[in-house]
Short mmCIF file of C-alpha atoms and ligand atoms in Angstrom, two decimals:
data_model
loop_
_atom_site.label_atom_id
_atom_site.label_comp_id
_atom_site.label_asym_id
_atom_site.label_seq_id
_atom_site.Cartn_x
_atom_site.Cartn_y
_atom_site.Cartn_z
CA MET A 1 48.33 189.46 59.21
CA ARG A 2 49.70 192.75 57.87
CA THR A 3 53.25 191.67 58.70
CA ALA A 4 52.76 188.33 57.01
CA ALA A 5 51.53 190.06 53.86
CA VAL A 6 54.53 192.39 53.83
CA ILE A 7 56.92 189.48 54.30
CA ALA A 8 55.20 187.55 51.50
CA LEU A 9 55.49 190.61 49.26
CA LEU A 10 59.15 191.06 50.09
CA GLY A 11 59.64 187.41 49.23
CA LEU A 12 58.05 187.99 45.85
CA VAL A 13 60.21 191.05 45.21
CA ALA A 14 63.33 189.05 46.08
CA LEU A 15 62.23 186.24 43.77
CA ALA A 16 61.37 188.65 40.97
CA SER A 17 64.82 190.24 41.08
CA ALA A 18 66.67 186.92 41.04
CA THR A 19 68.00 185.58 37.75
CA ASP A 20 65.52 183.01 36.56
CA TYR A 21 66.60 179.71 35.01
CA HIS A 22 63.13 178.38 34.39
CA ARG A 23 63.36 175.48 31.87
CA TYR A 24 67.04 176.10 31.20
CA LYS A 25 68.73 172.79 30.45
CA VAL A 26 72.26 171.59 31.00
CA VAL A 27 73.45 169.56 28.04
CA SER A 28 76.53 167.41 28.32
CA VAL A 29 78.30 167.38 24.96
CA VAL A 30 81.12 164.99 24.14
CA PRO A 31 83.29 166.29 21.29
CA ARG A 32 84.93 163.30 19.59
CA ASN A 33 87.81 165.26 18.09
CA ALA A 34 89.20 168.77 17.59
CA GLU A 35 86.68 169.46 14.82
CA ASP A 36 83.73 168.70 17.10
CA ALA A 37 85.31 170.85 19.80
CA THR A 38 85.50 173.78 17.36
CA VAL A 39 81.84 173.34 16.40
CA VAL A 40 80.80 173.35 20.05
CA ARG A 41 82.98 176.34 20.86
CA ARG A 42 81.50 178.32 17.95
CA ALA A 43 77.94 177.43 18.89
CA VAL A 44 78.54 178.43 22.50
CA ALA A 45 79.98 181.77 21.37
CA ALA A 46 77.31 182.48 18.74
CA LEU A 47 74.40 181.62 21.04
CA GLN A 48 76.10 183.20 24.06
CA LEU A 49 75.61 180.05 26.10
CA GLU A 50 77.07 179.60 29.54
CA GLN A 51 79.42 176.70 30.07
CA TRP A 52 79.33 174.89 33.38
CA THR A 53 82.53 173.11 32.50
CA ASP A 54 85.15 173.88 29.90
CA PRO A 55 86.46 171.59 27.20
CA ARG A 56 89.11 169.28 28.65
CA ALA A 57 90.00 166.77 25.99
CA PRO A 58 88.27 164.93 23.13
CA GLY A 59 86.04 162.24 24.57
CA LEU A 60 85.37 164.15 27.79
CA PRO A 61 82.07 165.98 28.31
CA VAL A 62 81.57 169.74 28.22
CA ASP A 63 78.48 170.84 30.15
CA VAL A 64 76.60 173.71 28.52
CA MET A 65 73.56 175.52 29.91
CA VAL A 66 70.96 176.33 27.25
CA PRO A 67 67.98 178.70 27.61
CA PRO A 68 64.60 177.21 26.61
CA LYS A 69 64.26 179.07 23.33
CA LEU A 70 67.64 177.82 22.06
CA VAL A 71 67.38 174.19 23.18
CA GLN A 72 65.81 172.75 20.02
CA GLY A 73 68.26 174.50 17.70
CA PHE A 74 71.29 173.56 19.78
CA LEU A 75 70.31 169.89 20.04
CA ASN A 76 69.44 169.73 16.32
CA GLY A 77 72.82 171.19 15.42
CA LEU A 78 74.56 168.52 17.49
CA ARG A 79 72.41 165.75 16.03
CA ILE A 80 73.08 166.78 12.41
CA ARG A 81 76.81 166.65 13.06
CA GLY A 82 76.55 163.45 15.05
CA ILE A 83 78.15 164.96 18.13
CA PRO A 84 77.23 162.79 21.15
CA ASN A 85 75.27 164.56 23.89
CA SER A 86 72.78 164.05 26.67
CA VAL A 87 70.53 166.35 28.66
CA LYS A 88 71.82 166.17 32.23
CA ILE A 89 69.55 168.74 33.86
CA ASN A 90 66.06 169.32 32.52
CA ASP A 91 65.08 172.41 34.45
CA VAL A 92 67.84 174.31 36.24
CA GLN A 93 65.39 176.52 38.12
CA ALA A 94 63.50 173.53 39.49
CA LEU A 95 66.73 172.27 41.08
CA ILE A 96 67.53 175.74 42.43
CA ASP A 97 64.03 176.02 43.92
CA GLU A 98 64.37 172.62 45.57
CA GLN A 99 67.67 173.64 47.14
CA MET A 100 66.34 176.99 48.33
CA ALA A 101 63.30 175.29 49.89
CA THR A 102 65.48 173.14 52.17
CA GLN A 103 67.20 176.29 53.35
CA ARG A 104 64.20 178.38 54.22
CA SER A 105 63.45 176.31 57.30
CA ALA A 106 67.03 176.62 58.60
CA ASN A 107 67.83 178.65 61.72
CA PRO A 108 69.03 182.11 60.59
CA ASN A 109 71.60 182.30 63.43
CA PRO A 110 72.78 178.76 64.01
CA ARG A 111 75.06 178.02 66.94
CA LYS A 112 76.07 174.57 65.72
CA PHE A 113 77.33 172.94 62.60
CA ASP A 114 74.52 171.52 60.55
CA HIS A 115 75.23 169.60 57.36
CA THR A 116 71.65 169.06 56.21
CA SER A 117 71.42 172.24 54.14
CA TYR A 118 73.64 174.86 52.54
CA HIS A 119 74.20 178.01 54.59
CA THR A 120 74.29 181.68 53.80
CA LEU A 121 77.44 183.64 54.60
CA ASP A 122 75.79 185.08 57.72
CA GLN A 123 74.93 181.59 58.93
CA ILE A 124 78.49 180.37 58.31
CA TYR A 125 79.88 183.34 60.23
CA SER A 126 77.47 182.90 63.12
CA ILE A 127 78.62 179.27 63.38
CA LEU A 128 82.25 180.46 63.41
CA ASP A 129 81.46 182.82 66.30
CA ALA A 130 79.74 180.06 68.25
CA VAL A 131 82.53 177.55 67.64
CA GLU A 132 85.12 180.11 68.67
CA SER A 133 83.39 180.68 71.99
CA ASP A 134 82.50 177.00 72.60
CA PHE A 135 86.03 175.76 71.82
CA SER A 136 87.94 178.81 72.98
CA ASP A 137 91.06 176.81 73.85
CA MET A 138 91.27 175.38 70.37
CA VAL A 139 89.63 177.72 67.88
CA SER A 140 90.46 181.29 66.97
CA THR A 141 89.05 183.16 64.03
CA TYR A 142 90.67 186.01 62.16
CA THR A 143 89.74 188.37 59.39
CA ALA A 144 92.06 188.01 56.43
CA GLY A 145 90.64 190.85 54.37
CA THR A 146 87.56 192.87 53.48
CA THR A 147 85.67 192.54 50.21
CA TYR A 148 84.61 195.27 47.81
CA GLU A 149 81.12 195.23 49.35
CA GLY A 150 82.58 195.42 52.85
CA ARG A 151 82.26 191.84 54.04
CA PRO A 152 85.02 190.26 56.11
CA ILE A 153 86.90 187.32 54.63
CA ARG A 154 87.25 185.16 57.71
CA ALA A 155 89.47 182.23 58.52
CA VAL A 156 89.73 179.82 61.43
CA LYS A 157 92.80 178.49 63.13
CA ILE A 158 92.20 175.15 64.82
CA SER A 159 95.02 174.14 67.11
CA SER A 160 95.23 171.70 69.98
CA GLY A 161 97.74 174.05 71.57
CA SER A 162 100.20 171.27 72.30
CA GLY A 163 103.45 172.85 71.12
CA ASP A 164 104.17 176.07 69.30
CA ASN A 165 105.09 176.50 65.67
CA LYS A 166 103.51 173.32 64.45
CA GLU A 167 103.37 172.65 60.75
CA VAL A 168 100.29 174.06 59.07
CA VAL A 169 97.61 172.53 56.87
CA TRP A 170 95.80 175.16 54.79
CA ILE A 171 92.32 174.55 53.38
CA ASP A 172 90.28 177.18 51.55
CA CYS A 173 86.85 176.82 50.04
CA GLY A 174 84.51 178.76 47.82
CA ILE A 175 86.83 181.01 45.82
CA HIS A 176 84.17 180.44 43.15
CA ALA A 177 80.80 181.58 44.41
CA ARG A 178 78.46 179.00 42.89
CA GLU A 179 80.43 175.95 44.02
CA TRP A 180 78.37 175.59 47.20
CA ILE A 181 79.60 172.14 48.15
CA ALA A 182 83.03 173.69 48.78
CA PRO A 183 82.12 175.95 51.76
CA ALA A 184 79.87 173.15 53.04
CA THR A 185 82.87 170.79 52.98
CA CYS A 186 85.08 173.27 54.82
CA GLN A 187 82.35 173.46 57.49
CA TRP A 188 82.19 169.67 57.68
CA ILE A 189 85.96 169.53 58.18
CA MET A 190 85.88 172.25 60.88
CA ASP A 191 83.17 170.24 62.64
CA LYS A 192 85.21 167.03 62.38
CA LEU A 193 88.31 168.69 63.81
CA THR A 194 86.59 170.50 66.69
CA SER A 195 84.24 167.71 67.75
CA GLY A 196 86.81 164.96 67.17
CA TYR A 197 89.72 166.23 69.21
CA GLY A 198 90.13 163.96 72.23
CA SER A 199 87.56 161.42 71.01
CA ASP A 200 88.59 160.52 67.47
CA SER A 201 92.13 159.16 67.55
CA GLU A 202 92.96 160.17 63.99
CA VAL A 203 91.80 163.76 64.55
CA THR A 204 93.61 163.93 67.86
CA GLU A 205 96.82 162.69 66.32
CA LEU A 206 96.55 165.15 63.45
CA LEU A 207 95.81 168.13 65.71
CA ASP A 208 98.70 167.21 67.96
CA SER A 209 100.98 167.41 64.93
CA TYR A 210 99.47 170.20 62.81
CA ASP A 211 97.58 173.46 63.06
CA PHE A 212 94.75 173.77 60.57
CA HIS A 213 93.89 177.08 58.95
CA ILE A 214 90.56 176.98 57.17
CA MET A 215 88.97 179.76 55.11
CA PRO A 216 85.41 178.53 54.50
CA SER A 217 84.27 181.24 52.08
CA VAL A 218 87.05 182.97 50.16
CA ASN A 219 84.54 184.95 48.07
CA PRO A 220 81.84 186.31 50.42
CA ASP A 221 80.40 188.89 48.00
CA GLY A 222 80.04 186.37 45.22
CA TYR A 223 78.66 183.75 47.60
CA THR A 224 76.06 186.18 48.96
CA PHE A 225 75.11 187.10 45.39
CA THR A 226 74.47 183.41 44.63
CA HIS A 227 72.01 183.32 47.53
CA ASN A 228 70.19 186.56 46.75
CA SER A 229 70.40 187.20 43.04
CA ASN A 230 72.02 184.69 40.74
CA ARG A 231 72.64 181.15 41.94
CA LEU A 232 75.16 180.54 39.16
CA TRP A 233 77.47 183.51 39.73
CA ARG A 234 81.18 182.57 39.79
CA LYS A 235 83.37 185.64 40.33
CA ASN A 236 83.53 188.40 42.94
CA ARG A 237 81.29 191.48 42.56
CA VAL A 238 83.60 194.38 41.77
CA PRO A 239 81.97 196.58 39.09
CA TYR A 240 83.96 197.34 35.98
CA GLY A 241 83.45 200.68 34.27
CA SER A 242 81.42 201.47 31.22
CA LEU A 243 80.53 197.91 30.23
CA GLY A 244 78.36 197.43 33.29
CA CYS A 245 79.94 194.05 34.00
CA HIS A 246 80.93 192.79 37.42
CA GLY A 247 83.56 190.58 38.85
CA THR A 248 87.08 189.30 38.62
CA ASP A 249 87.72 185.59 38.84
CA PRO A 250 89.88 185.51 41.98
CA ASN A 251 91.40 182.25 40.77
CA ARG A 252 92.88 184.07 37.78
CA ASN A 253 94.15 186.99 39.87
CA PHE A 254 97.21 185.46 41.53
CA ASP A 255 100.69 186.37 40.44
CA SER A 256 101.42 183.08 38.68
CA ASP A 257 101.81 183.91 34.99
CA PHE A 258 99.09 186.56 35.46
CA GLY A 259 97.11 187.04 32.24
CA GLY A 260 98.45 183.79 30.75
CA PRO A 261 96.51 180.91 29.17
CA GLY A 262 92.92 180.24 30.21
CA THR A 263 92.28 183.82 31.36
CA SER A 264 90.45 186.76 29.80
CA ASN A 265 91.02 190.50 29.81
CA SER A 266 87.30 191.18 29.38
CA PRO A 267 85.53 192.19 32.60
CA CYS A 268 82.40 190.50 31.24
CA SER A 269 84.09 187.11 31.02
CA ASP A 270 83.72 184.47 33.72
CA ILE A 271 87.51 184.05 33.68
CA TYR A 272 88.37 187.78 33.81
CA HIS A 273 91.80 188.03 35.42
CA GLY A 274 91.25 191.52 36.85
CA PRO A 275 93.19 194.73 36.20
CA SER A 276 96.44 193.49 37.77
CA ALA A 277 97.79 190.59 39.80
CA PHE A 278 96.40 190.69 43.34
CA SER A 279 94.04 193.56 42.51
CA GLU A 280 91.27 191.73 44.41
CA ALA A 281 90.57 191.42 48.13
CA GLU A 282 89.96 187.67 47.84
CA SER A 283 93.34 186.79 46.29
CA GLN A 284 95.06 189.25 48.65
CA ALA A 285 93.42 187.56 51.65
CA VAL A 286 94.69 184.12 50.61
CA ARG A 287 98.11 185.52 49.71
CA ASP A 288 98.56 187.39 52.99
CA SER A 289 97.38 184.52 55.18
CA VAL A 290 99.45 181.91 53.35
CA GLN A 291 102.53 184.13 53.27
CA ALA A 292 102.33 184.68 57.01
CA LEU A 293 102.41 180.90 57.53
CA ALA A 294 104.55 179.94 54.56
CA SER A 295 107.60 178.66 56.44
CA GLN A 296 105.40 176.24 58.43
CA MET A 297 102.96 175.29 55.69
CA LYS A 298 103.10 171.60 54.92
CA VAL A 299 100.25 171.46 52.45
CA PHE A 300 97.83 173.81 50.70
CA PHE A 301 94.37 172.65 49.61
CA THR A 302 91.96 174.81 47.63
CA ILE A 303 88.53 173.29 47.22
CA HIS A 304 86.29 173.72 44.16
CA SER A 305 83.53 171.84 42.40
CA TYR A 306 82.69 170.06 40.20
CA SER A 307 84.27 167.23 38.10
CA GLN A 308 85.96 164.98 40.69
CA LEU A 309 89.58 165.93 40.15
CA TRP A 310 92.63 166.16 42.40
CA MET A 311 95.06 168.55 40.75
CA THR A 312 98.67 169.58 41.25
CA PRO A 313 100.60 172.50 39.72
CA TYR A 314 100.88 173.79 37.15
CA GLY A 315 97.85 175.40 35.55
CA TYR A 316 99.78 178.02 33.61
CA THR A 317 102.01 175.58 31.76
CA SER A 318 102.18 171.91 30.88
CA SER A 319 105.75 171.84 32.20
CA LEU A 320 105.92 170.00 35.48
CA PRO A 321 107.28 171.27 38.80
CA ALA A 322 110.52 169.82 40.14
CA ASN A 323 108.77 167.63 42.73
CA TYR A 324 105.91 166.58 40.44
CA ASP A 325 106.48 162.88 41.00
CA ASP A 326 106.08 163.35 44.71
CA GLN A 327 102.96 165.52 44.40
CA TYR A 328 101.54 162.96 41.98
CA ARG A 329 102.26 160.13 44.39
CA VAL A 330 100.58 161.95 47.30
CA SER A 331 97.58 162.75 45.07
CA GLY A 332 97.23 159.08 44.25
CA VAL A 333 97.23 158.14 47.93
CA GLY A 334 94.61 160.86 48.61
CA VAL A 335 92.39 159.76 45.75
CA ASN A 336 92.53 156.08 46.70
CA ALA A 337 91.53 156.88 50.28
CA LEU A 338 88.75 159.18 49.03
CA THR A 339 87.39 156.52 46.67
CA ALA A 340 87.49 153.87 49.40
CA VAL A 341 84.80 155.72 51.41
CA HIS A 342 81.86 155.84 48.99
CA GLY A 343 83.33 154.64 45.69
CA THR A 344 83.56 158.16 44.22
CA ARG A 345 86.14 158.17 41.44
CA PHE A 346 88.59 161.05 41.02
CA GLN A 347 91.16 161.65 38.31
CA TYR A 348 94.44 163.21 39.29
CA GLY A 349 97.44 164.95 37.77
CA ASN A 350 98.72 168.39 36.86
CA ILE A 351 96.11 171.10 36.30
CA ALA A 352 96.98 171.97 32.70
CA ASP A 353 96.56 168.38 31.50
CA THR A 354 93.89 167.16 33.92
CA ILE A 355 91.43 170.01 33.43
CA TYR A 356 92.76 172.78 31.16
CA PRO A 357 95.46 175.44 31.10
CA ALA A 358 94.54 178.21 33.55
CA ALA A 359 97.00 180.87 34.70
CA GLY A 360 96.82 183.06 37.79
CA GLY A 361 95.51 180.32 40.07
CA SER A 362 96.07 180.09 43.79
CA SER A 363 97.69 176.66 44.00
CA ASP A 364 100.35 177.52 41.39
CA TRP A 365 101.10 180.66 43.38
CA ALA A 366 101.27 178.72 46.66
CA TYR A 367 103.82 176.34 45.14
CA ASP A 368 105.90 178.84 43.13
CA SER A 369 105.84 181.94 45.30
CA ALA A 370 104.99 180.82 48.83
CA GLY A 371 107.17 177.74 48.40
CA VAL A 372 104.56 175.28 49.70
CA GLN A 373 105.79 171.96 48.34
CA MET A 374 102.39 170.27 48.26
CA ALA A 375 99.65 172.41 46.66
CA PHE A 376 96.43 170.75 45.59
CA ALA A 377 93.29 172.03 43.90
CA LEU A 378 90.34 169.66 44.33
CA GLU A 379 87.15 169.59 42.29
CA LEU A 380 84.56 167.76 44.41
CA ARG A 381 81.39 165.92 43.28
CA ASP A 382 79.77 165.38 40.98
CA THR A 383 80.46 164.77 37.28
CA GLY A 384 77.48 166.74 36.03
CA ASN A 385 74.23 165.07 37.10
CA PHE A 386 73.67 168.05 39.38
CA GLY A 387 76.86 170.04 38.83
CA PHE A 388 76.88 173.18 40.97
CA LEU A 389 73.41 172.26 42.25
CA LEU A 390 74.54 169.21 44.19
CA PRO A 391 71.72 168.24 46.59
CA ALA A 392 72.35 169.04 50.24
CA ASP A 393 71.99 165.38 51.23
CA GLN A 394 75.41 164.84 49.65
CA ILE A 395 77.16 167.30 52.01
CA VAL A 396 77.88 164.57 54.57
CA PRO A 397 79.19 161.89 52.19
CA VAL A 398 81.28 164.49 50.36
CA GLY A 399 82.67 165.68 53.71
CA GLU A 400 83.50 162.10 54.70
CA GLU A 401 85.27 161.16 51.49
CA THR A 402 87.11 164.47 51.08
CA TRP A 403 88.34 164.29 54.66
CA ALA A 404 89.58 160.73 54.14
CA GLY A 405 91.49 161.90 51.07
CA ILE A 406 93.00 164.87 52.87
CA VAL A 407 94.04 162.81 55.90
CA ALA A 408 95.67 160.13 53.76
CA ALA A 409 97.50 162.76 51.70
CA ILE A 410 98.84 164.53 54.81
CA LYS A 411 100.08 161.23 56.19
CA ALA A 412 101.70 160.35 52.86
CA ILE A 413 103.71 163.56 52.57
O1 0X9 B 501 89.08 177.03 36.42
C1 0X9 B 501 89.29 177.00 37.64
O2 0X9 B 501 89.63 177.97 38.29
C2 0X9 B 501 89.11 175.68 38.40
N1 0X9 B 501 88.02 174.94 37.85
S1 0X9 B 501 86.49 175.46 38.17
O3 0X9 B 501 85.59 174.67 37.36
N2 0X9 B 501 86.13 175.16 39.68
O4 0X9 B 501 86.42 176.85 37.92
C3 0X9 B 501 90.39 174.88 38.27
C4 0X9 B 501 91.48 175.48 39.08
C5 0X9 B 501 92.78 174.89 38.79
N3 0X9 B 501 93.85 175.63 39.42
C6 0X9 B 501 94.59 176.57 38.76
N4 0X9 B 501 94.27 176.95 37.57
N5 0X9 B 501 95.66 177.01 39.36
ZN1 ZN B 502 86.06 176.67 41.02
#
């Protein structure tokens, strides 16, 4: 009885310290032209609203989260100017609570893949340990770096062992902490590869030709923070001086036009590029692992959410890489195969035009500096109905369609 009371109390304390999004709404705004876009940008800045997505192009939605006391004013402002909008999420906290509830019943130290709920970092790592011992001839894990808060950044090599020096497929997930479907998809893929070898002919064929290196949670500190404190945290958790702000965006910290367009030099910004290129453990871990495999690396995938996009370099410029046509062709094959599974539509093309200019990203670095000829950044489901809070019952269909896209792309290269 006593213990139960203490646990209940601890639960309350944990809840009380978490950032609360009670009655926050996510409004999808569709600027019709540059003028509308300026109005929206000014309102977001003046009201200090958080954007879930950034402006892409006139006619495409920008998702903005609005606290309850600003909702009326924000919506009125849009209505007066005739800027089209719709409320996509009515109560952000209600969705968070729903998601957390499905997790509470999960085994704290799972020994098997389970795609019915999202997992904490500890659960992901305990699955990695179990898989490594259950499939010891095929799976080896390694630590690619250590975060500011002391957590290992782990990766898995999955190899059928038939032949040395096979070409490598790289897949990393979760460089942005709140994009939970990304680590879940990396886990789905690890499950597919380990359970499918010898029984699924496609998997067997692939593993006989390629080694897979998968980093399921590039940003363990940020990811843990989204479980314990703020579900919508994006960056890592390194503290920055007098301002009291935390976090560099690891996907602005690579040495690919570091500090260029779509980055910020303010540590309080969600797109803070960090003090210098590769100042962060997360970007270092990806850099070091990819560099070590660079001569064998056939393709690099980095998995994000959301918006349903399949993107090729570059993010730092609208100029196109020398082999753009080929990367574009492979993207098209990947997207068609992905869509064929559940009808999910993706757009594809170079980062700067498909989403927005963003320098210092990992896939640009993989192409430019590591010399990987095929470097893709994927934004998984959805297009904003749930956004970062994609329900866990979509983990399996997202795994299925993403895998189909990846397989088709590998075969098309
Ligand atoms: O802005 C980003 O880092 C990615 N979008 S997200 O909404 N998941 O944050 C896009 C990454 C594109 N890749 C590069 N900029 N290299
Ligand atoms: Zn992201």
